[in-house]
Every structure is written in structure tokens, then in C-alpha cells.
mmCIF file of C-alpha atoms and ligand atoms in Angstrom:
data_model
loop_
_atom_site.group_PDB
_atom_site.id
_atom_site.type_symbol
_atom_site.label_atom_id
_atom_site.label_comp_id
_atom_site.label_asym_id
_atom_site.label_seq_id
_atom_site.Cartn_x
_atom_site.Cartn_y
_atom_site.Cartn_z
ATOM 1 C CA MET A 1 111.055 129.869 101.559
ATOM 2 C CA LYS A 2 110.580 129.577 105.333
ATOM 3 C CA SER A 3 113.752 129.044 107.333
ATOM 4 C CA PHE A 4 114.500 125.543 108.623
ATOM 5 C CA THR A 5 117.168 123.656 110.501
ATOM 6 C CA TYR A 6 119.179 120.861 108.864
ATOM 7 C CA GLU A 7 120.988 117.698 109.853
ATOM 8 C CA LYS A 8 122.658 114.845 108.007
ATOM 9 C CA ALA A 9 121.382 111.426 109.103
ATOM 10 C CA THR A 10 123.963 108.910 110.321
ATOM 11 C CA SER A 11 121.887 105.709 110.143
ATOM 12 C CA PRO A 12 118.377 104.787 108.988
ATOM 13 C CA ALA A 13 117.227 104.167 112.577
ATOM 14 C CA ALA A 14 118.712 107.472 113.761
ATOM 15 C CA ALA A 15 116.998 109.270 110.837
ATOM 16 C CA ALA A 16 113.632 107.851 111.795
ATOM 17 C CA ALA A 17 114.137 108.617 115.473
ATOM 18 C CA ALA A 18 115.168 112.207 114.659
ATOM 19 C CA ALA A 19 112.118 112.663 112.436
ATOM 20 C CA SER A 20 109.752 111.648 115.198
ATOM 21 C CA ALA A 21 111.578 113.707 117.823
ATOM 22 C CA LYS A 22 111.487 116.987 115.921
ATOM 23 C CA PRO A 23 107.984 118.388 115.140
ATOM 24 C CA GLY A 24 107.625 119.391 111.483
ATOM 25 C CA ALA A 25 110.682 117.386 110.380
ATOM 26 C CA ARG A 26 110.930 115.935 106.849
ATOM 27 C CA PHE A 27 113.436 113.718 105.122
ATOM 28 C CA ILE A 28 115.109 115.067 102.067
ATOM 29 C CA ALA A 29 116.580 112.821 99.312
ATOM 30 C CA GLY A 30 116.994 114.177 95.758
ATOM 31 C CA GLY A 31 114.950 117.223 96.715
ATOM 32 C CA THR A 32 113.378 117.481 93.259
ATOM 33 C CA ASN A 33 109.873 117.480 94.632
ATOM 34 C CA LEU A 34 110.264 118.679 98.193
ATOM 35 C CA LEU A 35 112.323 121.768 97.420
ATOM 36 C CA ASP A 36 109.814 122.931 94.766
ATOM 37 C CA LEU A 37 107.047 122.596 97.320
ATOM 38 C CA MET A 38 109.082 124.432 99.954
ATOM 39 C CA LYS A 39 109.751 127.349 97.560
ATOM 40 C CA LEU A 40 106.004 127.646 97.024
ATOM 41 C CA GLN A 41 105.377 127.322 100.798
ATOM 42 C CA ILE A 42 103.109 124.380 100.170
ATOM 43 C CA GLU A 43 105.395 122.378 102.449
ATOM 44 C CA THR A 44 107.021 124.274 105.314
ATOM 45 C CA PRO A 45 109.167 121.791 107.244
ATOM 46 C CA ALA A 46 110.839 123.230 110.345
ATOM 47 C CA HIS A 47 113.690 120.702 110.106
ATOM 48 C CA LEU A 48 115.225 118.725 107.226
ATOM 49 C CA ILE A 49 116.897 115.360 107.710
ATOM 50 C CA ASP A 50 119.223 114.701 104.795
ATOM 51 C CA VAL A 51 119.271 110.987 104.067
ATOM 52 C CA ASN A 52 121.668 111.104 101.149
ATOM 53 C CA GLY A 53 124.663 109.888 103.162
ATOM 54 C CA LEU A 54 122.950 106.679 104.222
ATOM 55 C CA ALA A 55 124.249 103.529 102.484
ATOM 56 C CA LEU A 56 120.904 102.827 100.813
ATOM 57 C CA ASP A 57 122.067 103.183 97.187
ATOM 58 C CA THR A 58 122.686 99.609 96.064
ATOM 59 C CA ILE A 59 120.607 97.052 94.152
ATOM 60 C CA GLU A 60 121.096 93.515 95.481
ATOM 61 C CA ALA A 61 119.756 90.057 94.595
ATOM 62 C CA THR A 62 117.447 88.565 97.216
ATOM 63 C CA PRO A 63 117.504 84.913 98.300
ATOM 64 C CA GLU A 64 114.004 84.589 96.745
ATOM 65 C CA GLY A 65 115.365 85.424 93.272
ATOM 66 C CA GLY A 66 114.221 89.045 93.209
ATOM 67 C CA LEU A 67 115.958 92.380 93.718
ATOM 68 C CA ARG A 68 116.244 94.679 96.729
ATOM 69 C CA ILE A 69 116.476 98.329 95.568
ATOM 70 C CA GLY A 70 117.895 100.748 98.132
ATOM 71 C CA ALA A 71 115.745 103.771 98.903
ATOM 72 C CA LEU A 72 118.458 106.078 97.587
ATOM 73 C CA VAL A 73 119.094 104.389 94.225
ATOM 74 C CA ARG A 74 118.684 107.156 91.659
ATOM 75 C CA ASN A 75 116.018 106.724 88.999
ATOM 76 C CA THR A 76 118.684 106.790 86.261
ATOM 77 C CA ASP A 77 120.723 104.041 87.895
ATOM 78 C CA LEU A 78 117.634 101.885 88.526
ATOM 79 C CA ALA A 79 116.442 102.178 84.893
ATOM 80 C CA ALA A 80 119.924 101.372 83.602
ATOM 81 C CA ASP A 81 120.654 98.378 85.839
ATOM 82 C CA ALA A 82 121.251 95.299 83.618
ATOM 83 C CA ARG A 83 119.109 92.995 85.855
ATOM 84 C CA VAL A 84 116.221 95.497 85.890
ATOM 85 C CA ARG A 85 116.409 95.911 82.112
ATOM 86 C CA ARG A 86 116.446 92.146 81.565
ATOM 87 C CA ASP A 87 113.913 90.921 84.144
ATOM 88 C CA TYR A 88 111.773 93.943 84.999
ATOM 89 C CA GLY A 89 111.687 95.809 81.712
ATOM 90 C CA LEU A 90 108.375 97.350 82.734
ATOM 91 C CA LEU A 91 110.081 99.247 85.589
ATOM 92 C CA SER A 92 112.951 100.441 83.451
ATOM 93 C CA ARG A 93 110.527 101.764 80.796
ATOM 94 C CA ALA A 94 108.281 103.464 83.345
ATOM 95 C CA LEU A 95 111.258 105.247 84.889
ATOM 96 C CA LEU A 96 112.540 106.436 81.523
ATOM 97 C CA ALA A 97 109.080 107.754 80.656
ATOM 98 C CA GLY A 98 109.242 110.097 83.682
ATOM 99 C CA ALA A 99 110.657 113.612 84.084
ATOM 100 C CA SER A 100 113.966 114.435 82.314
ATOM 101 C CA GLY A 101 117.489 112.982 82.343
ATOM 102 C CA GLN A 102 118.686 115.617 84.815
ATOM 103 C CA LEU A 103 115.835 115.000 87.205
ATOM 104 C CA ARG A 104 116.201 111.222 87.002
ATOM 105 C CA ASN A 105 119.923 111.578 87.855
ATOM 106 C CA ARG A 106 118.882 113.193 91.144
ATOM 107 C CA ALA A 107 115.475 111.585 91.950
ATOM 108 C CA THR A 108 115.529 108.578 94.290
ATOM 109 C CA THR A 109 113.356 105.478 94.597
ATOM 110 C CA ALA A 110 111.829 106.555 97.914
ATOM 111 C CA GLY A 111 111.320 110.142 96.791
ATOM 112 C CA ASN A 112 109.564 108.968 93.609
ATOM 113 C CA LEU A 113 107.253 106.758 95.643
ATOM 114 C CA LEU A 114 106.281 109.716 97.801
ATOM 115 C CA GLN A 115 106.091 112.541 95.227
ATOM 116 C CA ARG A 116 102.970 114.656 95.733
ATOM 117 C CA THR A 117 100.104 115.123 93.348
ATOM 118 C CA ARG A 118 100.202 117.540 90.391
ATOM 119 C CA CYS A 119 96.653 118.799 90.901
ATOM 120 C CA SER A 120 96.948 122.477 89.905
ATOM 121 C CA TYR A 121 94.792 123.595 92.840
ATOM 122 C CA PHE A 122 97.144 121.870 95.300
ATOM 123 C CA TYR A 123 99.832 124.246 93.945
ATOM 124 C CA ASP A 124 97.696 127.333 94.136
ATOM 125 C CA THR A 125 97.726 128.577 97.738
ATOM 126 C CA ASN A 126 94.829 131.000 96.972
ATOM 127 C CA GLN A 127 92.514 128.015 96.423
ATOM 128 C CA PRO A 128 90.982 125.626 98.974
ATOM 129 C CA CYS A 129 92.547 122.186 98.949
ATOM 130 C CA ASN A 130 91.822 119.422 101.494
ATOM 131 C CA LYS A 131 95.179 117.838 100.772
ATOM 132 C CA ARG A 132 97.196 121.010 101.425
ATOM 133 C CA VAL A 133 94.950 122.385 104.241
ATOM 134 C CA PRO A 134 92.729 119.644 105.691
ATOM 135 C CA GLY A 135 89.095 120.667 105.920
ATOM 136 C CA SER A 136 89.447 123.691 103.609
ATOM 137 C CA GLY A 137 87.492 122.215 100.723
ATOM 138 C CA CYS A 138 88.404 121.089 97.208
ATOM 139 C CA ALA A 139 88.617 123.652 94.419
ATOM 140 C CA ALA A 140 89.016 120.915 91.811
ATOM 141 C CA ILE A 141 85.504 119.566 92.308
ATOM 142 C CA GLY A 142 83.472 121.771 89.987
ATOM 143 C CA GLY A 143 86.762 123.254 88.647
ATOM 144 C CA PHE A 144 89.229 122.237 85.942
ATOM 145 C CA THR A 145 89.353 118.426 86.051
ATOM 146 C CA ARG A 146 90.951 117.284 82.770
ATOM 147 C CA LEU A 147 93.981 115.751 84.490
ATOM 148 C CA LEU A 148 92.211 114.493 87.589
ATOM 149 C CA ALA A 149 91.001 111.086 88.822
ATOM 150 C CA VAL A 150 88.044 109.071 87.547
ATOM 151 C CA VAL A 151 88.129 106.058 89.961
ATOM 152 C CA GLY A 152 88.532 105.745 93.716
ATOM 153 C CA THR A 153 87.662 109.440 94.195
ATOM 154 C CA SER A 154 85.848 110.955 97.206
ATOM 155 C CA GLU A 155 83.869 114.055 98.042
ATOM 156 C CA SER A 156 87.076 115.463 99.513
ATOM 157 C CA CYS A 157 89.612 114.937 96.699
ATOM 158 C CA ILE A 158 89.904 113.796 93.094
ATOM 159 C CA ALA A 159 93.648 114.088 92.701
ATOM 160 C CA THR A 160 95.857 111.517 90.943
ATOM 161 C CA ASN A 161 99.161 109.992 91.889
ATOM 162 C CA PRO A 162 101.620 111.370 89.275
ATOM 163 C CA SER A 163 104.355 108.731 89.442
ATOM 164 C CA ASP A 164 105.218 106.481 86.494
ATOM 165 C CA MET A 165 107.453 104.260 88.628
ATOM 166 C CA ASN A 166 104.646 103.525 91.094
ATOM 167 C CA VAL A 167 102.440 102.068 88.338
ATOM 168 C CA ALA A 168 105.142 99.593 87.362
ATOM 169 C CA LEU A 169 105.886 98.708 90.998
ATOM 170 C CA ARG A 170 102.180 97.983 91.530
ATOM 171 C CA ALA A 171 101.998 95.663 88.508
ATOM 172 C CA LEU A 172 105.172 93.880 89.743
ATOM 173 C CA ASP A 173 103.779 93.459 93.302
ATOM 174 C CA ALA A 174 106.742 95.238 94.850
ATOM 175 C CA VAL A 175 107.107 95.586 98.621
ATOM 176 C CA VAL A 176 108.219 98.750 100.477
ATOM 177 C CA GLU A 177 110.602 98.200 103.395
ATOM 178 C CA THR A 178 110.755 100.720 106.216
ATOM 179 C CA VAL A 179 112.180 101.466 109.658
ATOM 180 C CA LYS A 180 110.028 103.169 112.313
ATOM 181 C CA PRO A 181 111.277 105.621 114.908
ATOM 182 C CA ASP A 182 111.362 102.852 117.534
ATOM 183 C CA GLY A 183 113.685 100.818 115.284
ATOM 184 C CA GLU A 184 111.043 98.276 114.253
ATOM 185 C CA THR A 185 111.155 97.368 110.563
ATOM 186 C CA ARG A 186 108.216 96.382 108.353
ATOM 187 C CA ALA A 187 107.359 95.437 104.786
ATOM 188 C CA ILE A 188 104.361 97.099 103.143
ATOM 189 C CA PRO A 189 102.967 95.610 99.880
ATOM 190 C CA MET A 190 102.569 98.225 97.121
ATOM 191 C CA ALA A 191 98.853 97.369 97.067
ATOM 192 C CA ASP A 192 98.532 98.819 100.578
ATOM 193 C CA PHE A 193 101.207 101.521 100.405
ATOM 194 C CA HIS A 194 99.259 104.351 98.746
ATOM 195 C CA ARG A 195 95.796 105.284 100.086
ATOM 196 C CA LEU A 196 92.586 106.382 98.402
ATOM 197 C CA PRO A 197 91.633 109.915 99.484
ATOM 198 C CA GLY A 198 88.473 109.189 101.509
ATOM 199 C CA ASP A 199 87.917 112.118 103.849
ATOM 200 C CA THR A 200 91.633 112.397 104.722
ATOM 201 C CA PRO A 201 93.387 113.128 101.379
ATOM 202 C CA HIS A 202 96.417 114.630 103.174
ATOM 203 C CA VAL A 203 97.216 111.108 104.486
ATOM 204 C CA GLU A 204 98.588 109.636 101.280
ATOM 205 C CA THR A 205 100.425 106.493 102.345
ATOM 206 C CA ALA A 206 100.491 103.796 105.051
ATOM 207 C CA LEU A 207 103.666 105.343 106.526
ATOM 208 C CA GLU A 208 103.544 106.401 110.146
ATOM 209 C CA PRO A 209 105.039 109.753 111.265
ATOM 210 C CA GLY A 210 108.834 109.523 111.133
ATOM 211 C CA GLU A 211 108.897 106.181 109.281
ATOM 212 C CA LEU A 212 111.753 105.987 106.796
ATOM 213 C CA ILE A 213 111.714 103.993 103.598
ATOM 214 C CA THR A 214 114.876 101.867 103.364
ATOM 215 C CA ALA A 215 114.243 99.783 100.228
ATOM 216 C CA VAL A 216 111.818 98.429 97.666
ATOM 217 C CA THR A 217 111.851 94.659 97.010
ATOM 218 C CA LEU A 218 110.866 93.093 93.737
ATOM 219 C CA PRO A 219 109.702 89.452 93.703
ATOM 220 C CA ALA A 220 111.296 86.863 91.409
ATOM 221 C CA PRO A 221 110.944 87.823 87.715
ATOM 222 C CA LEU A 222 107.519 87.249 86.200
ATOM 223 C CA GLY A 223 108.675 86.726 82.589
ATOM 224 C CA GLY A 224 106.152 87.517 79.873
ATOM 225 C CA THR A 225 106.178 90.636 77.714
ATOM 226 C CA GLN A 226 106.459 93.777 79.773
ATOM 227 C CA ILE A 227 105.140 97.027 78.349
ATOM 228 C CA TYR A 228 104.728 100.504 79.822
ATOM 229 C CA ARG A 229 102.727 102.865 77.628
ATOM 230 C CA LYS A 230 102.264 106.482 78.740
ATOM 231 C CA VAL A 231 99.807 108.848 77.032
ATOM 232 C CA ARG A 232 100.514 112.522 77.555
ATOM 233 C CA ASP A 233 99.928 115.916 76.103
ATOM 234 C CA ARG A 234 103.404 116.191 74.611
ATOM 235 C CA ALA A 235 106.011 113.585 73.692
ATOM 236 C CA SER A 236 108.347 114.149 76.631
ATOM 237 C CA TYR A 237 108.696 115.934 79.969
ATOM 238 C CA ALA A 238 104.994 115.713 80.854
ATOM 239 C CA PHE A 239 103.000 113.791 83.397
ATOM 240 C CA ALA A 240 100.656 111.013 82.216
ATOM 241 C CA LEU A 241 97.110 111.644 81.187
ATOM 242 C CA ILE A 242 96.855 107.882 81.618
ATOM 243 C CA SER A 243 99.400 105.117 81.513
ATOM 244 C CA VAL A 244 99.205 101.326 81.258
ATOM 245 C CA ALA A 245 101.729 98.963 82.771
ATOM 246 C CA ALA A 246 101.255 95.402 81.597
ATOM 247 C CA VAL A 247 102.896 92.009 81.965
ATOM 248 C CA VAL A 248 101.432 89.710 79.326
ATOM 249 C CA GLN A 249 102.138 85.980 79.267
ATOM 250 C CA PRO A 250 102.182 83.902 76.014
ATOM 251 C CA ASP A 251 98.758 82.344 76.898
ATOM 252 C CA GLY A 252 97.158 85.801 77.085
ATOM 253 C CA THR A 253 96.938 86.019 80.866
ATOM 254 C CA GLY A 254 98.709 88.780 82.662
ATOM 255 C CA ARG A 255 98.696 91.802 84.959
ATOM 256 C CA VAL A 256 97.686 95.386 84.388
ATOM 257 C CA ALA A 257 98.077 98.518 86.423
ATOM 258 C CA VAL A 258 96.950 101.946 85.286
ATOM 259 C CA GLY A 259 98.306 105.402 86.117
ATOM 260 C CA GLY A 260 96.719 108.841 85.867
ATOM 261 C CA VAL A 261 93.230 107.629 86.858
ATOM 262 C CA ALA A 262 93.314 107.448 90.650
ATOM 263 C CA HIS A 263 94.889 108.616 93.911
ATOM 264 C CA LYS A 264 97.058 105.489 93.751
ATOM 265 C CA PRO A 265 98.327 103.212 90.989
ATOM 266 C CA TRP A 266 95.151 101.431 89.928
ATOM 267 C CA ARG A 267 95.036 97.664 89.709
ATOM 268 C CA VAL A 268 91.970 95.441 89.893
ATOM 269 C CA GLU A 269 92.823 91.772 89.917
ATOM 270 C CA ALA A 270 89.320 90.803 88.674
ATOM 271 C CA ALA A 271 90.052 92.848 85.542
ATOM 272 C CA GLU A 272 93.098 90.703 84.857
ATOM 273 C CA ALA A 273 90.911 87.600 84.720
ATOM 274 C CA GLU A 274 89.227 89.223 81.684
ATOM 275 C CA LEU A 275 92.463 89.927 79.790
ATOM 276 C CA PRO A 276 92.223 86.813 77.556
ATOM 277 C CA ARG A 277 88.769 88.146 76.425
ATOM 278 C CA GLY A 278 90.363 91.426 75.375
ATOM 279 C CA ALA A 279 90.829 95.070 76.333
ATOM 280 C CA LYS A 280 87.132 96.020 76.274
ATOM 281 C CA ALA A 281 86.117 93.313 78.763
ATOM 282 C CA SER A 282 89.123 93.991 81.014
ATOM 283 C CA ALA A 283 88.812 97.785 81.002
ATOM 284 C CA ALA A 284 85.094 97.534 81.853
ATOM 285 C CA VAL A 285 85.969 95.762 85.110
ATOM 286 C CA LEU A 286 89.070 97.882 85.760
ATOM 287 C CA LEU A 287 87.085 101.165 85.538
ATOM 288 C CA ASP A 288 83.771 99.898 86.986
ATOM 289 C CA GLY A 289 82.158 102.618 89.129
ATOM 290 C CA ALA A 290 84.118 105.468 87.490
ATOM 291 C CA ARG A 291 82.868 108.967 88.197
ATOM 292 C CA THR A 292 83.827 111.347 85.442
ATOM 293 C CA THR A 293 83.275 114.956 84.446
ATOM 294 C CA GLU A 294 82.779 116.352 80.973
ATOM 295 C CA GLU A 295 86.504 117.240 80.947
ATOM 296 C CA ASN A 296 87.969 113.945 82.018
ATOM 297 C CA ALA A 297 85.482 111.383 80.688
ATOM 298 C CA PHE A 298 87.908 110.876 77.762
ATOM 299 C CA LYS A 299 90.149 108.867 80.127
ATOM 300 C CA LEU A 300 87.778 105.851 80.060
ATOM 301 C CA PRO A 301 87.997 105.164 76.307
ATOM 302 C CA LEU A 302 91.648 106.169 76.360
ATOM 303 C CA VAL A 303 92.447 103.465 78.914
ATOM 304 C CA GLU A 304 90.586 100.896 76.885
ATOM 305 C CA ARG A 305 92.300 101.874 73.606
ATOM 306 C CA THR A 306 95.728 102.007 75.201
ATOM 307 C CA LEU A 307 95.231 98.605 76.791
ATOM 308 C CA LYS A 308 94.125 97.292 73.387
ATOM 309 C CA ALA A 309 97.281 98.627 71.793
ATOM 310 C CA VAL A 310 99.407 97.154 74.591
ATOM 311 C CA LEU A 311 97.811 93.710 74.186
ATOM 312 C CA ALA A 312 98.343 93.865 70.431
ATOM 313 C CA GLU A 313 101.964 94.858 70.893
ATOM 314 C CA ALA A 314 102.446 91.974 73.338
ATOM 315 C CA ARG A 315 100.948 89.484 70.854
ATOM 316 C CA SER A 316 103.222 90.685 68.091
HETATM 317 C C1 FAD B 1 109.613 119.228 86.095
HETATM 318 C C2 FAD B 1 109.355 117.870 86.658
HETATM 319 C C3 FAD B 1 108.815 116.901 85.853
HETATM 320 C C4 FAD B 1 108.593 115.606 86.380
HETATM 321 N N1 FAD B 1 108.019 114.624 85.590
HETATM 322 C C5 FAD B 1 107.758 113.411 86.097
HETATM 323 C C6 FAD B 1 107.117 112.409 85.337
HETATM 324 O O1 FAD B 1 106.809 112.607 84.144
HETATM 325 N N2 FAD B 1 106.894 111.227 85.902
HETATM 326 C C7 FAD B 1 107.199 110.962 87.233
HETATM 327 O O2 FAD B 1 106.980 109.863 87.715
HETATM 328 N N3 FAD B 1 107.784 111.898 87.974
HETATM 329 C C8 FAD B 1 108.055 113.115 87.461
HETATM 330 N N4 FAD B 1 108.604 114.081 88.232
HETATM 331 C C9 FAD B 1 108.742 113.837 89.670
HETATM 332 C C10 FAD B 1 110.093 113.251 90.086
HETATM 333 O O3 FAD B 1 110.140 111.907 89.606
HETATM 334 C C11 FAD B 1 110.148 113.370 91.608
HETATM 335 O O4 FAD B 1 110.318 114.728 91.917
HETATM 336 C C12 FAD B 1 111.237 112.554 92.213
HETATM 337 O O5 FAD B 1 111.123 111.164 91.900
HETATM 338 C C13 FAD B 1 111.293 112.718 93.693
HETATM 339 O O6 FAD B 1 112.434 112.079 94.227
HETATM 340 P P1 FAD B 1 113.454 112.858 95.176
HETATM 341 O O7 FAD B 1 114.432 111.889 95.638
HETATM 342 O O8 FAD B 1 113.980 114.122 94.542
HETATM 343 O O9 FAD B 1 112.451 113.204 96.364
HETATM 344 P P2 FAD B 1 112.506 114.449 97.440
HETATM 345 O O10 FAD B 1 111.983 115.683 96.757
HETATM 346 O O11 FAD B 1 113.782 114.484 98.099
HETATM 347 O O12 FAD B 1 111.386 113.885 98.453
HETATM 348 C C14 FAD B 1 110.048 113.673 98.065
HETATM 349 C C15 FAD B 1 109.279 113.212 99.309
HETATM 350 O O13 FAD B 1 109.768 111.948 99.746
HETATM 351 C C16 FAD B 1 110.162 112.013 101.105
HETATM 352 N N5 FAD B 1 111.310 111.053 101.226
HETATM 353 C C17 FAD B 1 112.442 111.067 100.479
HETATM 354 N N6 FAD B 1 113.158 109.992 100.842
HETATM 355 C C18 FAD B 1 112.479 109.347 101.815
HETATM 356 C C19 FAD B 1 112.750 108.125 102.511
HETATM 357 N N7 FAD B 1 113.844 107.396 102.383
HETATM 358 N N8 FAD B 1 111.814 107.726 103.428
HETATM 359 C C20 FAD B 1 110.685 108.459 103.634
HETATM 360 N N9 FAD B 1 110.409 109.592 103.009
HETATM 361 C C21 FAD B 1 111.267 110.000 102.067
HETATM 362 C C22 FAD B 1 110.518 113.485 101.379
HETATM 363 O O14 FAD B 1 110.337 113.805 102.727
HETATM 364 C C23 FAD B 1 109.479 114.176 100.500
HETATM 365 O O15 FAD B 1 108.229 114.223 101.192
HETATM 366 C C24 FAD B 1 108.907 115.335 87.718
HETATM 367 C C25 FAD B 1 109.452 116.325 88.538
HETATM 368 C C26 FAD B 1 109.685 117.593 88.020
HETATM 369 C C27 FAD B 1 110.317 118.641 88.928
HETATM 370 S S1 SF4 B 2 91.596 117.342 94.113
HETATM 371 FE FE1 SF4 B 2 92.714 116.971 96.044
HETATM 372 S S2 SF4 B 2 94.670 117.990 95.651
HETATM 373 FE FE2 SF4 B 2 93.239 118.848 94.167
HETATM 374 S S3 SF4 B 2 92.252 120.634 95.104
HETATM 375 FE FE3 SF4 B 2 90.974 118.913 95.615
HETATM 376 S S4 SF4 B 2 91.714 118.240 97.606
HETATM 377 FE FE4 SF4 B 2 93.325 119.455 96.698
#
């Protein structure tokens, strides 16, 4: 690991200001992703700003009837919160499908939002990777692609976003709250928070340099039957091959977001209009324009079959 300096942030605004003032600074929360990347020298921050002491670890009701989740709420606490379990079961289930109990005890809401891809070439510093070293090329294109994206890809990158939580937050239309280095705050809808790779796959979100996430807001409960189904190579402690997050209403209408298929949680509102006609019709719109390889083409029928199973479960 490369040496770095360290400070403990005293307020959200001070943390953001410090991050913009020090070149190569990064925030550290649970450290479950960042420290792994630092040990492999994939990330080499010159300065770490520890945000753990900030009072951003509560879940509060909003005047609009939703919930405001502090950036430092641990994944375990969020999944176990009685209001989340009752009104946003989708989110609780997605969190519990991720990582392990120990990791969830440490992992935070903001850190989970920003976890980096699990593309194996991103982790192999002997391979070209536009996300790790912009302009170096992409070893995954023409390489081993089984786990990689099938929609929203570019000539520069075909990586997926690995988070389970992000898929649920996208289906729930969550909003990410931030503070910028100049103290200005803003609210970024989940739909706009993660980016497609385009020709700048190293720019993964709408965050500006030094911008700190302070909270994630959930709108008022949607009701309906909420299901998160994750398909993976082994029953636990594995990232999703694909996942489906669905909110299905009694009349058959609903919302669907899919994980494991794109650089961001994948939701296509036009596909939701097809839900009452069934999984085949909806998946056709959801995955329209997919670009697959021999190794990852299985993801298209897998999404359709998983969605079919989710809709059947919701009906029953
Ligand atoms: C073995 C293993 C298995 C896993 N399996 C799964 C899985 O199946 N599903 C899944 O979804 N996840 C999985 N994870 C990922 C895990 O959920 C993430 O590592 C975790 O959520 C990251 O949270 P953290 O607080 O530890 O983030 P950190 O490692 O502290 O930070 C991650 C990133 O977020 C930035 N950051 C942190 N807080 C803020 C903030 N407030 N504002 C702005 N930037 C911030 C950091 O600078 C860093 O870039 C797994 C991880 C491991 C190690
Ligand atoms: S798919 Fe993206 S993350 Fe993977 S090697 Fe290519 S550029 Fe890097």
C-alpha cells in the first residue's frame, strides 16, 4: 500500500472542503471497498478523510412521508430498521442479499452507492483498463465476459455496477443528497446518479470532485408486493449474475429495475408499461438493443425468466 496522510472530518461541509483542497484525497467510510483497492494499488489516495465521526448515521421520517437515510447508516442497520422492513421491503431484501454479515456491519449507505465494479480486469494491474487508467484500453472486450454488461455498454467499457442496494434504490426512485466543497447542497435522483460508461468509464457518477454524500431519501411508501431476486453462481457471498427488483401492484402494474446487466442499475420505464402483458413483453423492452457475447448472452433469457418468477410470486 502507498503511504497516505489521514484526517478525521469534523463536519460534512469541512469534509467536502478538505477533499477539494487536497489533491488525491478520498473519503473513507466502512473501508470495505476502498481499503481492498488501496492494498492492490488500484486506488492510491494521497490523503484519507475519515467521515465516520460525522453525525450521519440516523434514519428519520421526512415531512413527505418517506425516510431520510444518513450516509453513514450501516447496511445491517438499514436492512433491520422496522420502517424499512415494513414499507420498503425491497431495500431490506436487497441489502441482505449482499456481501456477508460482517461486511454489512461495516459497510455504509454512501460507500455501497459508490462501490467500484468487480470486472476482473479492473483488478488486474497487468491488463489495460480504461476505468483504472483512462485511455489504456479495455481487456474485457474480446476477453472473459461472462459477468459483464449487456446493455448500455460502450467501446470503452462493458463493466457492471455490482451493488444490490443500488438496484432497489433505483426501483424506489430514491434521491441522493450531497454537499459540495463550497457548501452548496443538492439532491440527485438515483436515475441520474450513476453514469453509463461512454468514453469516460472512470467517471462513474454525477458527483463533482470533493462532493460528499450526506443522505439518501426515499419517497413515501409505494405499497404493492416488493421482491428482490438475485441470481448468482453460489447461494451466498457472491455478486449477482443478474438481479431483479420489483414493486408489483395488485392490478399487475409496477416497477422493475435490474442489476448485473449494465454500468448502472437498469430501469426502463417503457418496459414497466408492458408488465401487465407479462415478463416476455416487458423484458423485450427492458433489454432492447442489448449487445451480448457468447459468454454473457445467457443473461437475456435469465432476466426474462427471473422476472417471470418474480411476477408469479407477486401474484401468489
Ligand atoms: C468480499 C466482498 C463481498 C461483497 N459482496 C457484495 C454483494 O454481494 N453485493 C453488494 O452489493 N456488495 C457487496 N460487497 C461490497 C460492499 O457492499 C461494499 O464494499 C460496501 O458497501 C462499501 O461501503 P463502505 O462504507 O465500506 O465504503 P468504503 O470502502 O469506505 O468507500 C467506498 C467508496 O465510497 C466513497 N465514500 C464513502 N463514503 C462517502 C461519502 N459519504 N460521500 C462520498 N464518497 C464516499 C469512498 O471514497 C470510496 O470511494 C462485497 C464486498 C466484499 C469485500
Ligand atoms: S470492462 Fe471496464 S472495468 Fe473492465 S477492463 Fe474494460 S474498461 Fe476496465
